[in-house]
JSON list of C-alpha atoms in Angstrom, two decimals:
[
{"chain": "A", "resi": 393, "resn": "UNK", "atom": "CA", "xyz": [10.84, 19.37, -2.11]},
{"chain": "A", "resi": 394, "resn": "UNK", "atom": "CA", "xyz": [10.31, 16.07, -3.86]},
{"chain": "A", "resi": 395, "resn": "UNK", "atom": "CA", "xyz": [9.35, 12.50, -3.29]},
{"chain": "A", "resi": 396, "resn": "UNK", "atom": "CA", "xyz": [12.43, 10.27, -3.48]},
{"chain": "A", "resi": 397, "resn": "UNK", "atom": "CA", "xyz": [11.05, 6.93, -2.29]},
{"chain": "A", "resi": 398, "resn": "UNK", "atom": "CA", "xyz": [7.75, 5.24, -1.38]},
{"chain": "A", "resi": 399, "resn": "UNK", "atom": "CA", "xyz": [7.02, 2.13, 0.47]},
{"chain": "A", "resi": 400, "resn": "UNK", "atom": "CA", "xyz": [3.63, 0.40, 0.19]},
{"chain": "A", "resi": 401, "resn": "UNK", "atom": "CA", "xyz": [2.54, -1.70, 3.20]},
{"chain": "A", "resi": 402, "resn": "UNK", "atom": "CA", "xyz": [-0.40, -4.04, 2.74]},
{"chain": "A", "resi": 403, "resn": "UNK", "atom": "CA", "xyz": [-0.95, -2.55, -0.71]},
{"chain": "A", "resi": 404, "resn": "UNK", "atom": "CA", "xyz": [-1.44, 0.94, 0.73]},
{"chain": "A", "resi": 405, "resn": "UNK", "atom": "CA", "xyz": [-0.13, 2.83, -2.32]},
{"chain": "A", "resi": 406, "resn": "UNK", "atom": "CA", "xyz": [-2.09, 0.67, -4.73]},
{"chain": "A", "resi": 407, "resn": "UNK", "atom": "CA", "xyz": [-5.27, 1.41, -2.70]},
{"chain": "A", "resi": 408, "resn": "UNK", "atom": "CA", "xyz": [-4.47, 5.08, -2.70]},
{"chain": "A", "resi": 409, "resn": "UNK", "atom": "CA", "xyz": [-3.75, 5.33, -6.42]},
{"chain": "A", "resi": 410, "resn": "UNK", "atom": "CA", "xyz": [-6.83, 3.27, -7.34]},
{"chain": "A", "resi": 411, "resn": "UNK", "atom": "CA", "xyz": [-9.41, 4.57, -4.87]},
{"chain": "A", "resi": 412, "resn": "UNK", "atom": "CA", "xyz": [-8.12, 8.10, -4.22]},
{"chain": "A", "resi": 413, "resn": "UNK", "atom": "CA", "xyz": [-5.86, 9.06, -7.05]},
{"chain": "A", "resi": 414, "resn": "UNK", "atom": "CA", "xyz": [-6.84, 12.70, -6.42]},
{"chain": "A", "resi": 415, "resn": "UNK", "atom": "CA", "xyz": [-5.40, 12.59, -2.86]},
{"chain": "A", "resi": 416, "resn": "UNK", "atom": "CA", "xyz": [-2.16, 11.07, -4.16]},
{"chain": "A", "resi": 417, "resn": "UNK", "atom": "CA", "xyz": [-1.79, 13.85, -6.75]},
{"chain": "A", "resi": 418, "resn": "UNK", "atom": "CA", "xyz": [-2.63, 16.45, -4.19]},
{"chain": "A", "resi": 419, "resn": "UNK", "atom": "CA", "xyz": [0.16, 15.16, -1.86]},
{"chain": "A", "resi": 420, "resn": "UNK", "atom": "CA", "xyz": [2.65, 15.15, -4.68]},
{"chain": "A", "resi": 421, "resn": "UNK", "atom": "CA", "xyz": [1.81, 18.76, -5.51]},
{"chain": "A", "resi": 422, "resn": "UNK", "atom": "CA", "xyz": [1.90, 19.91, -1.86]},
{"chain": "A", "resi": 423, "resn": "UNK", "atom": "CA", "xyz": [5.35, 18.37, -1.35]},
{"chain": "A", "resi": 424, "resn": "UNK", "atom": "CA", "xyz": [6.59, 20.07, -4.55]},
{"chain": "A", "resi": 425, "resn": "UNK", "atom": "CA", "xyz": [5.41, 23.43, -3.21]},
{"chain": "A", "resi": 426, "resn": "UNK", "atom": "CA", "xyz": [7.57, 23.24, -0.04]},
{"chain": "A", "resi": 427, "resn": "UNK", "atom": "CA", "xyz": [10.78, 25.28, -0.50]},
{"chain": "A", "resi": 428, "resn": "UNK", "atom": "CA", "xyz": [13.21, 23.49, 1.69]},
{"chain": "A", "resi": 429, "resn": "UNK", "atom": "CA", "xyz": [15.65, 26.37, 1.69]},
{"chain": "A", "resi": 430, "resn": "UNK", "atom": "CA", "xyz": [13.02, 28.57, 3.24]},
{"chain": "A", "resi": 431, "resn": "UNK", "atom": "CA", "xyz": [13.18, 26.17, 6.21]},
{"chain": "A", "resi": 432, "resn": "UNK", "atom": "CA", "xyz": [16.93, 26.25, 6.60]},
{"chain": "A", "resi": 433, "resn": "UNK", "atom": "CA", "xyz": [16.70, 28.54, 9.70]},
{"chain": "A", "resi": 434, "resn": "UNK", "atom": "CA", "xyz": [18.06, 26.57, 12.66]},
{"chain": "A", "resi": 435, "resn": "UNK", "atom": "CA", "xyz": [21.49, 27.54, 13.90]},
{"chain": "A", "resi": 436, "resn": "UNK", "atom": "CA", "xyz": [23.10, 24.49, 15.33]},
{"chain": "A", "resi": 437, "resn": "UNK", "atom": "CA", "xyz": [24.50, 24.33, 18.85]},
{"chain": "A", "resi": 438, "resn": "UNK", "atom": "CA", "xyz": [25.70, 20.73, 18.56]},
{"chain": "A", "resi": 439, "resn": "UNK", "atom": "CA", "xyz": [29.38, 20.09, 19.01]},
{"chain": "A", "resi": 440, "resn": "UNK", "atom": "CA", "xyz": [29.84, 18.63, 15.56]},
{"chain": "A", "resi": 441, "resn": "UNK", "atom": "CA", "xyz": [27.74, 21.27, 13.81]},
{"chain": "A", "resi": 442, "resn": "UNK", "atom": "CA", "xyz": [28.32, 24.47, 15.85]},
{"chain": "A", "resi": 443, "resn": "UNK", "atom": "CA", "xyz": [27.06, 27.54, 13.91]},
{"chain": "A", "resi": 444, "resn": "UNK", "atom": "CA", "xyz": [25.92, 25.54, 10.89]},
{"chain": "A", "resi": 445, "resn": "UNK", "atom": "CA", "xyz": [22.46, 26.58, 9.55]},
{"chain": "A", "resi": 446, "resn": "UNK", "atom": "CA", "xyz": [20.29, 23.51, 9.49]},
{"chain": "A", "resi": 447, "resn": "UNK", "atom": "CA", "xyz": [16.80, 22.60, 8.24]},
{"chain": "A", "resi": 448, "resn": "UNK", "atom": "CA", "xyz": [14.23, 23.45, 10.98]},
{"chain": "A", "resi": 449, "resn": "UNK", "atom": "CA", "xyz": [11.66, 20.59, 11.76]},
{"chain": "A", "resi": 450, "resn": "UNK", "atom": "CA", "xyz": [9.40, 23.31, 13.14]},
{"chain": "A", "resi": 451, "resn": "UNK", "atom": "CA", "xyz": [9.48, 25.38, 9.98]},
{"chain": "A", "resi": 452, "resn": "UNK", "atom": "CA", "xyz": [9.00, 22.39, 7.74]},
{"chain": "A", "resi": 453, "resn": "UNK", "atom": "CA", "xyz": [5.95, 21.21, 9.81]},
{"chain": "A", "resi": 454, "resn": "UNK", "atom": "CA", "xyz": [4.45, 24.76, 9.61]},
{"chain": "A", "resi": 455, "resn": "UNK", "atom": "CA", "xyz": [4.86, 24.77, 5.82]},
{"chain": "A", "resi": 456, "resn": "UNK", "atom": "CA", "xyz": [3.23, 21.38, 5.42]},
{"chain": "A", "resi": 457, "resn": "UNK", "atom": "CA", "xyz": [0.46, 22.28, 7.90]},
{"chain": "A", "resi": 458, "resn": "UNK", "atom": "CA", "xyz": [-0.41, 25.46, 6.00]},
{"chain": "A", "resi": 459, "resn": "UNK", "atom": "CA", "xyz": [-0.69, 23.83, 2.64]},
{"chain": "A", "resi": 460, "resn": "UNK", "atom": "CA", "xyz": [-2.50, 20.67, 3.87]},
{"chain": "A", "resi": 461, "resn": "UNK", "atom": "CA", "xyz": [-5.09, 22.73, 5.83]},
{"chain": "A", "resi": 462, "resn": "UNK", "atom": "CA", "xyz": [-5.65, 24.84, 2.68]},
{"chain": "A", "resi": 463, "resn": "UNK", "atom": "CA", "xyz": [-6.70, 21.64, 0.90]},
{"chain": "A", "resi": 464, "resn": "UNK", "atom": "CA", "xyz": [-9.13, 20.58, 3.67]},
{"chain": "A", "resi": 465, "resn": "UNK", "atom": "CA", "xyz": [-6.99, 18.18, 5.73]},
{"chain": "A", "resi": 466, "resn": "UNK", "atom": "CA", "xyz": [-7.95, 18.50, 9.40]},
{"chain": "A", "resi": 467, "resn": "UNK", "atom": "CA", "xyz": [-6.85, 17.27, 12.80]},
{"chain": "A", "resi": 468, "resn": "UNK", "atom": "CA", "xyz": [-8.91, 14.41, 14.35]},
{"chain": "A", "resi": 469, "resn": "UNK", "atom": "CA", "xyz": [-9.08, 12.39, 17.53]},
{"chain": "A", "resi": 470, "resn": "UNK", "atom": "CA", "xyz": [-10.31, 8.95, 18.26]},
{"chain": "A", "resi": 471, "resn": "UNK", "atom": "CA", "xyz": [-11.49, 8.44, 21.94]},
{"chain": "A", "resi": 472, "resn": "UNK", "atom": "CA", "xyz": [-11.60, 5.22, 23.86]},
{"chain": "A", "resi": 473, "resn": "UNK", "atom": "CA", "xyz": [-11.37, 3.57, 27.28]},
{"chain": "A", "resi": 474, "resn": "UNK", "atom": "CA", "xyz": [-8.72, 1.16, 28.53]},
{"chain": "A", "resi": 475, "resn": "UNK", "atom": "CA", "xyz": [-8.51, -1.14, 31.46]},
{"chain": "A", "resi": 476, "resn": "UNK", "atom": "CA", "xyz": [-5.96, -3.38, 33.15]},
{"chain": "A", "resi": 477, "resn": "UNK", "atom": "CA", "xyz": [-8.22, -6.36, 32.55]},
{"chain": "A", "resi": 478, "resn": "UNK", "atom": "CA", "xyz": [-6.79, -7.89, 29.34]},
{"chain": "A", "resi": 479, "resn": "UNK", "atom": "CA", "xyz": [-9.92, -10.02, 28.68]},
{"chain": "A", "resi": 480, "resn": "UNK", "atom": "CA", "xyz": [-12.17, -6.93, 28.86]},
{"chain": "A", "resi": 481, "resn": "UNK", "atom": "CA", "xyz": [-9.72, -4.87, 26.75]},
{"chain": "A", "resi": 482, "resn": "UNK", "atom": "CA", "xyz": [-9.94, -7.46, 24.00]},
{"chain": "A", "resi": 483, "resn": "UNK", "atom": "CA", "xyz": [-13.72, -7.66, 24.24]},
{"chain": "A", "resi": 484, "resn": "UNK", "atom": "CA", "xyz": [-14.19, -3.93, 24.04]},
{"chain": "A", "resi": 485, "resn": "UNK", "atom": "CA", "xyz": [-11.47, -2.96, 21.55]},
{"chain": "A", "resi": 486, "resn": "UNK", "atom": "CA", "xyz": [-13.68, -2.47, 18.53]},
{"chain": "A", "resi": 487, "resn": "UNK", "atom": "CA", "xyz": [-16.63, -0.85, 20.36]},
{"chain": "A", "resi": 488, "resn": "UNK", "atom": "CA", "xyz": [-17.34, 2.86, 20.62]},
{"chain": "A", "resi": 489, "resn": "UNK", "atom": "CA", "xyz": [-16.19, 4.70, 23.71]},
{"chain": "A", "resi": 490, "resn": "UNK", "atom": "CA", "xyz": [-19.58, 4.79, 25.44]},
{"chain": "A", "resi": 491, "resn": "UNK", "atom": "CA", "xyz": [-20.02, 1.02, 25.16]},
{"chain": "A", "resi": 492, "resn": "UNK", "atom": "CA", "xyz": [-16.45, 0.42, 26.26]},
{"chain": "A", "resi": 493, "resn": "UNK", "atom": "CA", "xyz": [-16.94, 2.42, 29.42]},
{"chain": "A", "resi": 494, "resn": "UNK", "atom": "CA", "xyz": [-20.28, 0.81, 30.28]},
{"chain": "A", "resi": 495, "resn": "UNK", "atom": "CA", "xyz": [-18.96, -2.80, 29.83]},
{"chain": "A", "resi": 496, "resn": "UNK", "atom": "CA", "xyz": [-15.76, -2.22, 31.74]},
{"chain": "A", "resi": 497, "resn": "UNK", "atom": "CA", "xyz": [-17.61, -0.57, 34.64]},
{"chain": "A", "resi": 498, "resn": "UNK", "atom": "CA", "xyz": [-20.39, -3.10, 34.62]},
{"chain": "A", "resi": 499, "resn": "UNK", "atom": "CA", "xyz": [-17.60, -5.72, 35.13]},
{"chain": "A", "resi": 500, "resn": "UNK", "atom": "CA", "xyz": [-16.53, -3.87, 38.32]},
{"chain": "A", "resi": 501, "resn": "UNK", "atom": "CA", "xyz": [-13.33, -2.57, 36.74]},
{"chain": "A", "resi": 502, "resn": "UNK", "atom": "CA", "xyz": [-11.98, 1.03, 36.31]},
{"chain": "A", "resi": 503, "resn": "UNK", "atom": "CA", "xyz": [-12.32, 2.50, 32.80]},
{"chain": "A", "resi": 504, "resn": "UNK", "atom": "CA", "xyz": [-9.53, 4.91, 31.98]},
{"chain": "A", "resi": 505, "resn": "UNK", "atom": "CA", "xyz": [-10.27, 7.50, 29.25]},
{"chain": "A", "resi": 506, "resn": "UNK", "atom": "CA", "xyz": [-7.64, 8.19, 26.57]},
{"chain": "A", "resi": 507, "resn": "UNK", "atom": "CA", "xyz": [-7.38, 9.19, 23.03]},
{"chain": "A", "resi": 508, "resn": "UNK", "atom": "CA", "xyz": [-5.17, 9.22, 19.91]},
{"chain": "A", "resi": 509, "resn": "UNK", "atom": "CA", "xyz": [-4.78, 12.40, 17.88]},
{"chain": "A", "resi": 510, "resn": "UNK", "atom": "CA", "xyz": [-3.70, 12.61, 14.21]},
{"chain": "A", "resi": 511, "resn": "UNK", "atom": "CA", "xyz": [-2.64, 15.79, 12.55]},
{"chain": "A", "resi": 512, "resn": "UNK", "atom": "CA", "xyz": [-4.35, 15.46, 9.18]},
{"chain": "A", "resi": 513, "resn": "UNK", "atom": "CA", "xyz": [-7.31, 13.43, 7.97]},
{"chain": "A", "resi": 514, "resn": "UNK", "atom": "CA", "xyz": [-9.25, 13.70, 4.72]},
{"chain": "A", "resi": 515, "resn": "UNK", "atom": "CA", "xyz": [-11.59, 11.20, 3.01]},
{"chain": "A", "resi": 516, "resn": "UNK", "atom": "CA", "xyz": [-10.79, 8.44, 5.56]},
{"chain": "A", "resi": 517, "resn": "UNK", "atom": "CA", "xyz": [-7.08, 8.84, 5.01]},
{"chain": "A", "resi": 518, "resn": "UNK", "atom": "CA", "xyz": [-4.72, 9.91, 7.80]},
{"chain": "A", "resi": 519, "resn": "UNK", "atom": "CA", "xyz": [-1.44, 11.71, 7.13]},
{"chain": "A", "resi": 520, "resn": "UNK", "atom": "CA", "xyz": [1.37, 12.39, 9.51]},
{"chain": "A", "resi": 521, "resn": "UNK", "atom": "CA", "xyz": [4.37, 14.68, 8.60]},
{"chain": "A", "resi": 522, "resn": "UNK", "atom": "CA", "xyz": [7.18, 13.63, 10.96]},
{"chain": "A", "resi": 523, "resn": "UNK", "atom": "CA", "xyz": [10.44, 15.36, 11.40]},
{"chain": "A", "resi": 524, "resn": "UNK", "atom": "CA", "xyz": [10.77, 14.25, 15.02]},
{"chain": "A", "resi": 525, "resn": "UNK", "atom": "CA", "xyz": [12.68, 11.65, 16.94]},
{"chain": "A", "resi": 526, "resn": "UNK", "atom": "CA", "xyz": [12.59, 7.96, 16.29]},
{"chain": "A", "resi": 527, "resn": "UNK", "atom": "CA", "xyz": [10.06, 7.19, 18.96]},
{"chain": "A", "resi": 528, "resn": "UNK", "atom": "CA", "xyz": [7.38, 9.55, 17.45]},
{"chain": "A", "resi": 529, "resn": "UNK", "atom": "CA", "xyz": [7.51, 7.72, 14.10]},
{"chain": "A", "resi": 530, "resn": "UNK", "atom": "CA", "xyz": [7.22, 4.28, 15.79]},
{"chain": "A", "resi": 531, "resn": "UNK", "atom": "CA", "xyz": [4.20, 5.56, 17.66]},
{"chain": "A", "resi": 532, "resn": "UNK", "atom": "CA", "xyz": [2.64, 6.80, 14.44]},
{"chain": "A", "resi": 533, "resn": "UNK", "atom": "CA", "xyz": [3.22, 3.60, 12.48]},
{"chain": "A", "resi": 534, "resn": "UNK", "atom": "CA", "xyz": [2.45, 1.04, 15.15]},
{"chain": "A", "resi": 535, "resn": "UNK", "atom": "CA", "xyz": [-0.04, 2.80, 17.43]},
{"chain": "A", "resi": 536, "resn": "UNK", "atom": "CA", "xyz": [-1.68, 5.98, 16.05]},
{"chain": "A", "resi": 537, "resn": "UNK", "atom": "CA", "xyz": [-2.62, 4.82, 12.49]},
{"chain": "A", "resi": 538, "resn": "UNK", "atom": "CA", "xyz": [-3.81, 1.47, 13.92]},
{"chain": "A", "resi": 539, "resn": "UNK", "atom": "CA", "xyz": [-6.00, 3.10, 16.54]},
{"chain": "A", "resi": 540, "resn": "UNK", "atom": "CA", "xyz": [-7.83, 5.19, 13.81]},
{"chain": "A", "resi": 541, "resn": "UNK", "atom": "CA", "xyz": [-8.07, 2.06, 11.61]},
{"chain": "A", "resi": 542, "resn": "UNK", "atom": "CA", "xyz": [-9.51, -0.15, 14.36]},
{"chain": "A", "resi": 543, "resn": "UNK", "atom": "CA", "xyz": [-11.98, 2.70, 15.21]},
{"chain": "A", "resi": 544, "resn": "UNK", "atom": "CA", "xyz": [-13.14, 2.54, 11.53]},
{"chain": "A", "resi": 545, "resn": "UNK", "atom": "CA", "xyz": [-12.12, 6.23, 10.98]},
{"chain": "A", "resi": 546, "resn": "UNK", "atom": "CA", "xyz": [-9.50, 5.62, 8.31]},
{"chain": "A", "resi": 547, "resn": "UNK", "atom": "CA", "xyz": [-8.81, 3.09, 5.54]},
{"chain": "A", "resi": 548, "resn": "UNK", "atom": "CA", "xyz": [-5.22, 4.07, 5.16]},
{"chain": "A", "resi": 549, "resn": "UNK", "atom": "CA", "xyz": [-2.31, 5.83, 6.93]},
{"chain": "A", "resi": 550, "resn": "UNK", "atom": "CA", "xyz": [0.39, 7.97, 5.24]},
{"chain": "A", "resi": 551, "resn": "UNK", "atom": "CA", "xyz": [3.71, 8.79, 6.92]},
{"chain": "A", "resi": 552, "resn": "UNK", "atom": "CA", "xyz": [5.90, 11.51, 5.36]},
{"chain": "A", "resi": 553, "resn": "UNK", "atom": "CA", "xyz": [9.52, 11.26, 6.42]},
{"chain": "A", "resi": 554, "resn": "UNK", "atom": "CA", "xyz": [12.82, 12.84, 5.46]},
{"chain": "A", "resi": 555, "resn": "UNK", "atom": "CA", "xyz": [15.35, 10.78, 3.59]},
{"chain": "A", "resi": 556, "resn": "UNK", "atom": "CA", "xyz": [18.70, 10.16, 5.29]},
{"chain": "A", "resi": 557, "resn": "UNK", "atom": "CA", "xyz": [20.30, 12.75, 3.04]},
{"chain": "A", "resi": 558, "resn": "UNK", "atom": "CA", "xyz": [17.91, 15.42, 4.36]},
{"chain": "A", "resi": 559, "resn": "UNK", "atom": "CA", "xyz": [18.48, 14.47, 8.06]},
{"chain": "A", "resi": 560, "resn": "UNK", "atom": "CA", "xyz": [22.23, 14.87, 7.61]},
{"chain": "A", "resi": 561, "resn": "UNK", "atom": "CA", "xyz": [21.41, 18.62, 7.30]},
{"chain": "A", "resi": 562, "resn": "UNK", "atom": "CA", "xyz": [19.26, 18.54, 10.47]},
{"chain": "A", "resi": 563, "resn": "UNK", "atom": "CA", "xyz": [19.82, 18.19, 14.24]},
{"chain": "A", "resi": 564, "resn": "UNK", "atom": "CA", "xyz": [20.79, 14.65, 15.29]},
{"chain": "A", "resi": 565, "resn": "UNK", "atom": "CA", "xyz": [18.27, 12.02, 16.24]},
{"chain": "A", "resi": 566, "resn": "UNK", "atom": "CA", "xyz": [15.63, 12.76, 13.51]},
{"chain": "A", "resi": 567, "resn": "UNK", "atom": "CA", "xyz": [13.98, 9.60, 12.16]},
{"chain": "A", "resi": 568, "resn": "UNK", "atom": "CA", "xyz": [14.53, 8.94, 8.44]},
{"chain": "A", "resi": 569, "resn": "UNK", "atom": "CA", "xyz": [12.82, 6.99, 5.66]},
{"chain": "A", "resi": 570, "resn": "UNK", "atom": "CA", "xyz": [15.34, 4.27, 5.16]},
{"chain": "A", "resi": 571, "resn": "UNK", "atom": "CA", "xyz": [15.57, 3.34, 8.86]},
{"chain": "A", "resi": 572, "resn": "UNK", "atom": "CA", "xyz": [11.79, 3.39, 9.46]},
{"chain": "A", "resi": 573, "resn": "UNK", "atom": "CA", "xyz": [10.93, 1.31, 6.38]},
{"chain": "A", "resi": 574, "resn": "UNK", "atom": "CA", "xyz": [13.50, -1.26, 7.62]},
{"chain": "A", "resi": 575, "resn": "UNK", "atom": "CA", "xyz": [11.71, -1.33, 10.98]},
{"chain": "A", "resi": 576, "resn": "UNK", "atom": "CA", "xyz": [8.39, -1.97, 9.31]},
{"chain": "A", "resi": 577, "resn": "UNK", "atom": "CA", "xyz": [9.76, -4.71, 7.10]},
{"chain": "A", "resi": 578, "resn": "UNK", "atom": "CA", "xyz": [11.43, -6.62, 9.87]},
{"chain": "A", "resi": 579, "resn": "UNK", "atom": "CA", "xyz": [8.12, -6.97, 11.68]},
{"chain": "A", "resi": 580, "resn": "UNK", "atom": "CA", "xyz": [6.80, -9.20, 8.94]},
{"chain": "A", "resi": 581, "resn": "UNK", "atom": "CA", "xyz": [4.30, -8.62, 6.12]},
{"chain": "A", "resi": 582, "resn": "UNK", "atom": "CA", "xyz": [1.23, -8.17, 8.24]},
{"chain": "A", "resi": 583, "resn": "UNK", "atom": "CA", "xyz": [2.51, -5.87, 11.02]},
{"chain": "A", "resi": 584, "resn": "UNK", "atom": "CA", "xyz": [1.19, -3.28, 11.53]},
{"chain": "A", "resi": 585, "resn": "UNK", "atom": "CA", "xyz": [-2.14, -4.60, 10.41]},
{"chain": "A", "resi": 586, "resn": "UNK", "atom": "CA", "xyz": [-3.12, -1.32, 8.71]},
{"chain": "A", "resi": 587, "resn": "UNK", "atom": "CA", "xyz": [-2.44, -0.31, 5.08]},
{"chain": "A", "resi": 588, "resn": "UNK", "atom": "CA", "xyz": [0.32, 2.31, 4.93]},
{"chain": "A", "resi": 589, "resn": "UNK", "atom": "CA", "xyz": [2.20, 4.50, 2.49]},
{"chain": "A", "resi": 590, "resn": "UNK", "atom": "CA", "xyz": [5.57, 5.71, 3.77]},
{"chain": "A", "resi": 591, "resn": "UNK", "atom": "CA", "xyz": [6.99, 8.56, 1.74]},
{"chain": "A", "resi": 592, "resn": "UNK", "atom": "CA", "xyz": [10.61, 9.63, 1.77]},
{"chain": "A", "resi": 593, "resn": "UNK", "atom": "CA", "xyz": [11.26, 13.27, 0.80]},
{"chain": "A", "resi": 594, "resn": "UNK", "atom": "CA", "xyz": [14.33, 15.49, 0.25]},
{"chain": "A", "resi": 595, "resn": "UNK", "atom": "CA", "xyz": [15.04, 18.96, -1.25]}
]
């Protein structure tokens, strides 16, 4: 596969190329090693594509996971506590989980434990390979990367998405680069408030 387009949000790509050029080169090489045709394994049952052999999101994710883990990218979680009390939520947002729980409970409120999980982290950079539905990408871009950034576990988030040309050979409903970049741009220059690199790939 190959990188067709990139979008740099809050100078994410500039940061990546200047501070972690080896990571950028590594990602370029990993993407180039993915043979898209090996992932064309899904037999469609959709009315408009019955019997057509499509690219499989599961197989593409497996291919990326194998190569990324070989290079030392690992899953990570950030844990925290939430509360219905908005004032307390704002006060405890940047604290570690233990402090959040203590302050919320000391105020007589219920602290609810939760977490965010990201598939791949290396050198304070998070990467998500997303061949899922639109809602999953929105969660990555506006919630997941932000949670790790606020928790001071990453400096940058990377989202790898299929181009529209690739999704035309997949099941319907898969998010694509052009649409998701548009969604980010229309939020304004500072939202989400975390540096991002969005990568669009195709065979």
